[in-house]
Tab-separated table of C-alpha atoms in Angstrom:
chain	number	residue	atom	x	y	z
C	24	MET	CA	-51.501	33.375	24.074
C	25	ASN	CA	-48.238	31.924	22.837
C	26	GLY	CA	-45.425	30.021	24.408
C	27	GLY	CA	-41.792	31.003	24.526
C	28	LEU	CA	-38.304	29.572	24.262
C	29	PHE	CA	-35.660	30.776	26.711
C	30	ILE	CA	-32.141	30.322	25.300
C	31	THR	CA	-28.953	30.933	27.263
C	32	LEU	CA	-25.976	32.436	25.423
C	33	TYR	CA	-22.543	33.266	26.792
C	34	ASP	CA	-21.097	35.980	24.533
C	35	GLU	CA	-22.371	39.089	22.779
C	36	LYS	CA	-20.725	38.207	19.467
C	37	THR	CA	-22.867	35.080	19.110
C	38	LEU	CA	-26.013	36.923	20.170
C	39	ALA	CA	-25.370	39.631	17.563
C	40	LEU	CA	-24.913	36.983	14.864
C	41	TYR	CA	-28.122	35.136	15.748
C	42	LEU	CA	-30.146	38.345	15.890
C	43	LYS	CA	-28.718	39.431	12.526
C	44	TYR	CA	-29.816	36.253	10.774
C	45	GLY	CA	-32.855	35.272	12.861
C	46	ILE	CA	-31.388	31.912	13.686
C	47	TYR	CA	-30.240	29.704	16.557
C	48	GLY	CA	-28.416	26.382	16.594
C	49	PHE	CA	-27.453	24.466	19.725
C	50	LEU	CA	-23.912	23.055	19.634
C	51	MET	CA	-24.196	19.272	19.880
C	52	LYS	CA	-21.975	16.257	19.539
C	53	PRO	CA	-22.374	14.936	15.976
C	54	VAL	CA	-23.876	11.454	15.592
C	55	PHE	CA	-22.767	9.476	12.535
C	56	GLY	CA	-24.141	6.097	13.642
C	57	ASP	CA	-27.712	4.845	13.334
C	58	GLN	CA	-28.588	6.302	16.747
C	59	PRO	CA	-26.830	8.202	19.539
C	60	ALA	CA	-25.696	6.171	22.535
C	61	THR	CA	-28.433	5.269	25.021
C	62	GLN	CA	-26.905	7.551	27.665
C	63	SER	CA	-26.495	10.435	25.205
C	64	ARG	CA	-28.244	13.748	25.856
C	65	HIS	CA	-28.975	14.085	22.130
C	66	TYR	CA	-32.730	13.552	22.434
C	67	GLN	CA	-32.969	15.727	25.540
C	68	ALA	CA	-31.731	18.662	23.477
C	69	LEU	CA	-33.966	17.665	20.578
C	70	ALA	CA	-37.007	17.526	22.890
C	71	ASP	CA	-36.574	21.263	23.531
C	72	TYR	CA	-36.715	21.908	19.795
C	73	ALA	CA	-39.798	19.676	19.592
C	74	CYS	CA	-41.782	22.131	21.759
C	75	SER	CA	-41.410	24.874	19.149
C	76	ARG	CA	-44.314	25.837	16.921
C	77	GLU	CA	-44.695	28.697	14.476
C	78	GLY	CA	-45.363	31.888	16.411
C	79	ALA	CA	-43.526	30.916	19.610
C	80	HIS	CA	-41.471	33.784	21.019
C	81	VAL	CA	-37.672	33.473	21.245
C	82	PHE	CA	-35.829	35.132	24.143
C	83	PHE	CA	-32.071	35.081	24.689
C	84	PHE	CA	-30.635	35.154	28.210
C	85	LEU	CA	-27.190	36.774	28.358
C	86	LYS	CA	-25.361	38.263	31.353
C	87	ARG	CA	-28.459	39.165	33.372
C	88	LYS	CA	-30.173	40.520	30.263
C	89	ILE	CA	-33.225	39.023	28.552
C	90	VAL	CA	-33.158	39.975	24.870
C	91	TYR	CA	-36.069	39.497	22.489
C	92	GLY	CA	-35.275	37.616	19.290
C	93	GLY	CA	-38.474	37.123	17.305
C	94	ARG	CA	-41.140	34.535	16.517
C	95	VAL	CA	-40.433	31.010	15.369
C	96	LYS	CA	-41.262	30.333	11.746
C	97	GLY	CA	-42.073	27.024	10.116
C	98	ASN	CA	-44.581	24.388	11.193
C	99	THR	CA	-47.817	25.141	13.045
C	100	ASP	CA	-49.142	21.738	14.169
C	101	ILE	CA	-45.871	19.843	14.558
C	102	ALA	CA	-42.390	20.750	15.776
C	103	SER	CA	-40.913	23.718	13.933
C	104	PHE	CA	-37.176	23.405	13.379
C	105	TYR	CA	-34.833	22.682	10.495
C	106	LEU	CA	-32.469	19.802	9.750
C	107	ASN	CA	-28.944	20.976	9.036
C	108	GLY	CA	-26.666	18.555	7.206
C	109	ASP	CA	-25.770	14.937	7.851
C	110	SER	CA	-24.395	15.135	11.401
C	111	SER	CA	-27.527	13.492	12.854
C	112	PRO	CA	-29.503	10.335	11.995
C	113	MET	CA	-32.564	12.453	11.218
C	114	GLY	CA	-30.600	14.735	8.920
C	115	ARG	CA	-29.317	11.762	6.950
C	116	LYS	CA	-32.801	10.228	6.768
C	117	ALA	CA	-34.062	13.480	5.255
C	118	ASN	CA	-31.000	13.934	3.001
C	119	ALA	CA	-30.783	17.418	4.505
C	120	GLU	CA	-28.312	19.859	3.014
C	121	LEU	CA	-26.005	21.863	5.271
C	122	PHE	CA	-27.404	25.387	5.132
C	123	TRP	CA	-25.826	26.953	8.247
C	124	ASP	CA	-22.194	26.345	9.168
C	125	GLU	CA	-20.311	28.072	11.984
C	126	SER	CA	-17.070	26.181	11.352
C	127	ASP	CA	-15.202	29.422	10.552
C	128	ARG	CA	-15.993	30.697	14.042
C	129	TYR	CA	-14.271	27.735	15.667
C	130	LYS	CA	-11.740	25.142	14.498
C	131	LYS	CA	-12.686	23.342	11.292
C	132	THR	CA	-12.491	19.592	10.802
C	133	ASP	CA	-12.547	17.520	7.615
C	134	LYS	CA	-16.233	16.680	8.235
C	135	ASN	CA	-18.845	18.883	6.644
C	136	GLY	CA	-20.419	21.169	9.270
C	137	VAL	CA	-18.383	19.696	12.149
C	138	PHE	CA	-15.921	21.836	14.100
C	139	LYS	CA	-13.994	21.665	17.345
C	140	VAL	CA	-14.853	23.659	20.456
C	141	ASP	CA	-12.399	23.310	23.358
C	142	GLY	CA	-11.069	20.155	21.714
C	143	SER	CA	-14.470	18.445	21.311
C	144	GLU	CA	-16.268	17.885	18.021
C	145	LYS	CA	-19.506	19.844	17.706
C	146	ALA	CA	-22.147	20.423	15.060
C	147	GLN	CA	-25.495	22.170	14.714
C	148	PRO	CA	-27.750	19.456	13.306
C	149	TYR	CA	-30.959	21.264	14.308
C	150	ILE	CA	-31.733	24.917	13.689
C	151	LEU	CA	-34.473	27.291	14.854
C	152	MET	CA	-35.340	30.210	12.604
C	153	PHE	CA	-37.337	33.210	13.740
C	154	ASP	CA	-38.859	36.287	12.127
C	155	GLU	CA	-37.674	39.694	13.272
C	156	ASN	CA	-40.104	42.090	14.935
C	157	GLU	CA	-39.199	45.664	13.996
C	158	GLU	CA	-40.370	47.042	17.325
C	159	LEU	CA	-39.076	44.360	19.678
C	160	THR	CA	-36.139	42.409	18.215
C	161	GLY	CA	-32.962	43.395	20.020
C	162	LYS	CA	-34.769	45.017	22.951
C	163	TYR	CA	-33.883	43.814	26.419
C	164	ILE	CA	-34.804	43.997	30.056
C	165	SER	CA	-32.786	42.991	33.089
C	166	SER	CA	-33.525	39.514	34.368
C	167	ASP	CA	-34.542	41.089	37.696
C	168	GLU	CA	-37.431	42.880	35.977
C	169	LEU	CA	-38.834	39.568	34.786
C	170	TYR	CA	-38.288	37.726	38.057
C	171	PHE	CA	-39.733	40.510	40.207
C	172	GLU	CA	-42.932	40.306	38.179
C	173	LEU	CA	-43.021	36.498	38.263
C	174	GLY	CA	-42.630	36.679	42.043
C	175	GLN	CA	-46.405	37.066	42.252
C	176	TYR	CA	-46.672	33.313	41.674
C	177	PRO	CA	-45.936	31.279	44.818
C	178	PHE	CA	-44.588	28.309	42.884
C	179	PRO	CA	-41.598	27.675	40.602
C	180	LEU	CA	-41.857	28.166	36.849
C	181	PRO	CA	-39.510	26.941	34.114
C	182	SER	CA	-37.628	30.240	33.938
C	183	ASN	CA	-36.932	30.011	37.694
C	184	SER	CA	-35.081	26.749	37.180
C	185	ILE	CA	-32.956	27.405	34.089
C	186	GLN	CA	-29.691	27.410	36.062
C	187	GLY	CA	-27.270	24.981	34.444
C	188	MET	CA	-29.446	24.662	31.334
C	189	SER	CA	-28.868	26.161	27.890
C	190	PHE	CA	-32.491	26.072	26.804
C	191	CYS	CA	-35.907	25.871	28.408
C	192	THR	CA	-39.504	26.322	27.393
C	193	LEU	CA	-41.659	29.079	28.872
C	194	THR	CA	-45.276	28.756	29.938
C	195	PRO	CA	-47.792	31.072	28.244
C	196	GLY	CA	-47.977	33.081	31.469
C	197	GLU	CA	-44.222	33.661	31.640
C	198	THR	CA	-44.167	34.572	27.963
C	199	GLU	CA	-46.887	37.192	28.414
C	200	VAL	CA	-45.046	38.735	31.375
C	201	ALA	CA	-41.737	38.867	29.463
C	202	LEU	CA	-43.394	40.458	26.422
C	203	LYS	CA	-45.152	43.041	28.576
C	204	GLN	CA	-41.914	43.973	30.323
C	205	ILE	CA	-40.006	44.291	27.048
C	206	ASN	CA	-42.804	46.348	25.490
C	207	GLU	CA	-42.974	48.734	28.418
C	208	ASN	CA	-39.390	48.869	29.689
C	209	GLY	CA	-37.215	47.399	26.946
C	210	LYS	CA	-34.041	49.157	25.834
C	211	GLN	CA	-32.308	48.489	22.522
C	212	ILE	CA	-29.181	46.412	22.895
C	213	LEU	CA	-26.247	47.997	21.062
C	214	LEU	CA	-24.785	45.059	19.197
C	215	GLU	CA	-23.632	44.815	15.605
C	216	SER	CA	-22.269	41.758	13.840
C	217	ASN	CA	-19.630	42.023	11.135
C	218	GLU	CA	-19.784	38.280	10.539
C	219	ASN	CA	-21.217	37.322	7.170
C	220	MET	CA	-22.681	33.842	6.888
C	221	THR	CA	-24.202	31.987	3.963
C	222	LEU	CA	-27.824	31.028	4.630
C	223	ASP	CA	-29.648	28.860	2.095
C	224	ASN	CA	-33.390	29.481	2.132
C	225	ASP	CA	-34.061	25.924	0.926
C	226	ALA	CA	-33.466	24.476	4.389
C	227	THR	CA	-35.131	21.135	5.197
C	228	ILE	CA	-37.886	21.618	7.744
C	229	PHE	CA	-38.758	18.857	10.200
C	230	SER	CA	-41.507	16.459	9.121
C	231	LYS	CA	-43.207	13.759	11.173
C	232	GLU	CA	-42.165	11.209	8.561
C	233	TYR	CA	-38.682	11.450	10.092
C	234	LEU	CA	-39.931	10.086	13.425
C	235	ASP	CA	-39.570	6.453	14.456
C	236	ASN	CA	-41.172	4.393	17.218
C	237	GLU	CA	-38.151	2.482	18.458
C	238	TYR	CA	-37.133	4.569	21.443
C	239	ILE	CA	-33.571	4.256	22.695
C	240	ASN	CA	-34.343	6.120	25.932
C	241	GLU	CA	-37.061	8.125	27.648
C	242	ALA	CA	-35.941	11.417	26.088
C	243	HIS	CA	-36.429	9.874	22.647
C	244	LEU	CA	-40.040	9.040	23.539
C	245	GLU	CA	-40.470	12.550	24.954
C	246	PHE	CA	-39.181	14.123	21.741
C	247	SER	CA	-41.512	12.040	19.567
C	248	ILE	CA	-44.628	12.946	21.554
C	249	LEU	CA	-43.767	16.638	21.710
C	250	ALA	CA	-42.910	16.770	18.020
C	251	ASP	CA	-46.309	15.438	16.964
C	252	LEU	CA	-49.288	15.200	19.319
C	253	SER	CA	-51.586	13.616	16.734
C	254	PRO	CA	-51.001	9.980	17.899
C	255	ILE	CA	-52.370	10.931	21.345
C	256	VAL	CA	-54.921	13.544	20.282
C	257	ASP	CA	-57.762	11.372	21.607
C	258	LEU	CA	-56.168	11.560	25.046
C	259	VAL	CA	-55.725	15.338	25.050
C	260	ASN	CA	-58.972	16.205	23.177
C	261	ASN	CA	-57.486	18.830	20.852
C	262	ASN	CA	-54.246	20.300	19.575
C	263	ASN	CA	-54.825	23.774	20.989
C	264	TYR	CA	-51.995	23.702	23.499
C	265	ILE	CA	-48.718	25.368	24.311
C	266	LEU	CA	-46.134	22.676	25.003
C	267	CYS	CA	-43.502	22.741	27.730
C	268	ARG	CA	-41.149	20.095	29.032
C	269	GLN	CA	-39.365	19.357	32.305
C	270	VAL	CA	-41.644	21.739	34.172
C	271	PRO	CA	-41.258	22.063	37.961
C	272	ILE	CA	-44.490	20.856	39.584
C	273	SER	CA	-43.619	21.220	43.244
C	274	PRO	CA	-43.094	23.829	45.921
C	275	PHE	CA	-39.801	25.711	45.934
C	276	LYS	CA	-37.098	23.408	47.262
C	277	PRO	CA	-33.319	23.795	47.598
C	278	PHE	CA	-32.809	20.881	45.197
C	279	ASN	CA	-34.577	17.924	43.546
C	280	MET	CA	-37.728	19.763	42.533
C	281	ASP	CA	-40.214	17.372	40.931
C	282	ARG	CA	-40.429	18.032	37.190
C	283	ALA	CA	-43.167	16.788	34.883
C	284	ASP	CA	-41.868	15.389	31.610
C	285	ILE	CA	-44.460	17.185	29.473
C	286	CYS	CA	-47.017	19.871	30.302
C	287	LEU	CA	-49.774	21.109	28.014
C	288	TYR	CA	-51.333	24.544	28.562
C	289	ASP	CA	-54.805	24.981	27.062
C	290	ILE	CA	-54.766	28.444	25.490
C	291	GLY	CA	-58.559	28.454	25.207
C	292	LYS	CA	-59.005	27.952	28.952
C	293	PRO	CA	-55.744	29.005	30.625
C	294	ILE	CA	-55.306	28.232	34.311
C	295	ASN	CA	-53.837	30.938	36.549
C	296	ASN	CA	-52.944	33.192	33.608
C	297	GLY	CA	-51.351	30.303	31.744
C	298	THR	CA	-48.838	29.350	34.435
C	299	VAL	CA	-50.488	26.072	35.514
C	300	PRO	CA	-50.760	23.164	33.059
C	301	SER	CA	-54.073	21.728	31.919
C	302	ILE	CA	-52.495	18.320	31.270
C	303	ILE	CA	-49.387	16.755	32.759
C	304	ILE	CA	-47.762	13.757	31.108
C	305	GLU	CA	-45.351	11.360	32.784
C	306	LEU	CA	-43.319	9.071	30.508
C	307	LYS	CA	-41.708	5.656	30.831
C	308	ASN	CA	-40.160	4.155	27.736
C	309	GLN	CA	-40.417	0.718	29.340
C	310	ARG	CA	-42.840	-0.832	31.852
C	311	ALA	CA	-44.337	1.548	34.406
C	312	ASN	CA	-44.886	0.452	38.000
C	313	PHE	CA	-46.404	2.084	41.076
C	314	HIS	CA	-43.504	4.566	41.310
C	315	ALA	CA	-44.665	6.282	38.084
C	316	TYR	CA	-48.209	6.463	39.420
C	317	GLU	CA	-47.082	7.910	42.750
C	318	GLN	CA	-45.022	10.521	40.900
C	319	VAL	CA	-48.172	11.745	39.174
C	320	VAL	CA	-50.040	11.728	42.510
C	321	ARG	CA	-47.363	14.091	43.901
C	322	TYR	CA	-47.933	16.464	40.987
C	323	LEU	CA	-51.684	16.468	41.581
C	324	LYS	CA	-51.321	16.968	45.328
C	325	TRP	CA	-49.333	20.113	44.657
C	326	LEU	CA	-51.587	21.404	41.876
C	327	GLU	CA	-54.589	20.991	44.163
C	328	LYS	CA	-52.921	23.387	46.633
C	329	ILE	CA	-52.228	26.131	44.086
C	330	THR	CA	-55.547	26.098	42.180
C	331	ASN	CA	-59.162	26.622	43.094
C	332	GLU	CA	-61.660	23.765	42.999
C	333	GLU	CA	-62.938	24.504	39.493
C	334	GLU	CA	-59.430	24.861	38.059
C	335	PHE	CA	-58.223	21.671	39.694
C	336	LYS	CA	-61.147	19.635	38.366
C	337	SER	CA	-60.199	20.671	34.816
C	338	ILE	CA	-56.684	19.237	35.135
C	339	LYS	CA	-55.863	15.744	33.943
C	340	ALA	CA	-52.790	13.544	34.099
C	341	ILE	CA	-51.561	10.921	31.657
C	342	ILE	CA	-48.939	8.229	32.144
C	343	ILE	CA	-47.548	6.971	28.848
C	344	ALA	CA	-45.456	3.808	28.989
C	345	GLU	CA	-44.632	0.712	27.003
C	346	SER	CA	-46.666	-1.394	29.463
C	347	PHE	CA	-47.926	-1.335	33.049
C	348	PHE	CA	-47.657	-3.486	36.132
C	349	ILE	CA	-49.267	-1.654	39.055
C	350	ASN	CA	-50.698	-3.131	42.225
C	351	PRO	CA	-53.657	-0.906	43.270
C	352	GLN	CA	-52.984	-1.777	46.913
C	353	LYS	CA	-49.612	-0.026	46.735
C	354	ILE	CA	-50.848	3.352	45.498
C	355	ASP	CA	-52.893	6.334	46.616
C	356	LEU	CA	-56.127	6.181	44.615
C	357	ARG	CA	-57.644	9.532	45.597
C	358	TYR	CA	-56.923	11.039	42.148
C	359	ASN	CA	-57.542	7.931	40.109
C	360	ASP	CA	-60.391	9.505	38.108
C	361	MET	CA	-57.998	12.218	36.905
C	362	ILE	CA	-55.291	9.825	35.710
C	363	THR	CA	-55.212	7.971	32.394
C	364	MET	CA	-52.615	5.293	31.654
C	365	TYR	CA	-51.776	4.619	28.024
C	366	SER	CA	-49.583	1.973	26.418
C	367	TYR	CA	-47.840	3.482	23.392
C	368	LYS	CA	-46.874	-0.006	22.253
C	369	GLU	CA	-50.404	-1.449	22.267
C	370	LYS	CA	-52.061	1.940	21.605
C	371	LYS	CA	-54.569	1.172	24.351
C	372	ILE	CA	-55.636	2.559	27.712
C	373	TYR	CA	-54.663	0.511	30.750
C	374	ASN	CA	-57.455	-0.445	33.151
C	375	LEU	CA	-56.007	-0.273	36.644
C	376	LYS	CA	-58.744	-2.375	38.259
C	377	LEU	CA	-58.564	-5.158	35.689
C	378	GLY	CA	-54.826	-4.921	35.113
C	379	THR	CA	-55.385	-4.988	31.332
C	380	THR	CA	-55.355	-2.619	28.379
C	381	LYS	CA	-58.481	-1.704	26.434
C	382	GLN	CA	-59.247	0.244	23.274
């Protein structure tokens, strides 16, 4: 089993270009300071990239069509994406060269790799690259074909909730369904690109040495954990997981579906065909109180309804926060044995009964 990345595009010209070169770069506001602003969505976008690993399948979503791109290439055990120029703090830290530049497609500026789109400065500081599959790349199905098949699951999945998003991760189960549909029913999309771009093969790939542990917001913490699971490997037991983020863990609702920050899907023991996570992780970049605990309880209440007894017992939840202050009298303790609380600052597990952390 493999995971997938679901990327929304808005015009056929861009899709043709990305399929031609096996590449994708999200348009982002460049950051030339030490860090983006605290309220910036920079790390939210980067957290999507952090879920990628070599072999993940790339799908493009365009005008009710789902088009297969290829398989991510790069890193296996850590995030697999490339740093593109100096328009991000990480790119400057790595002294990354600009190897992909779409400035000619938009309005150039005097900054290397920065261009204007609808009057706003944009860049592509992070790039995904994927290998073409001769049989599948460029094949498509209608979005209805995918969603009809996913209708067998009586709970929302990431692809059900992509509206308003440019990028989302797919569970292993969704990925398998999409691949099956494209294999069996896919038609070749008739797109050709006459755009010629320069692509330097010596691109700088992400390395965990570019991470830091001073988190400006929760998305920054989320990115760091997704990019490299090794600091918490003792909590998750192994590194044999497909990673997803912002996964709906709730019944279908008209709005405000509960979303888990991080979900890990054990590919050795998938639950419900790889559509239900084996581990859910809730994050707080500062102190966590009873609200964080109750959020996790809501996830577990729902997962208990959509799994059998054996499956549910295999699920665990982790709350990762700077510190904890939780009054046991204010919380529902029925799932306490399934929940681990971990201080990333002290690198210790929090003991709810004692109100202290321990090794």
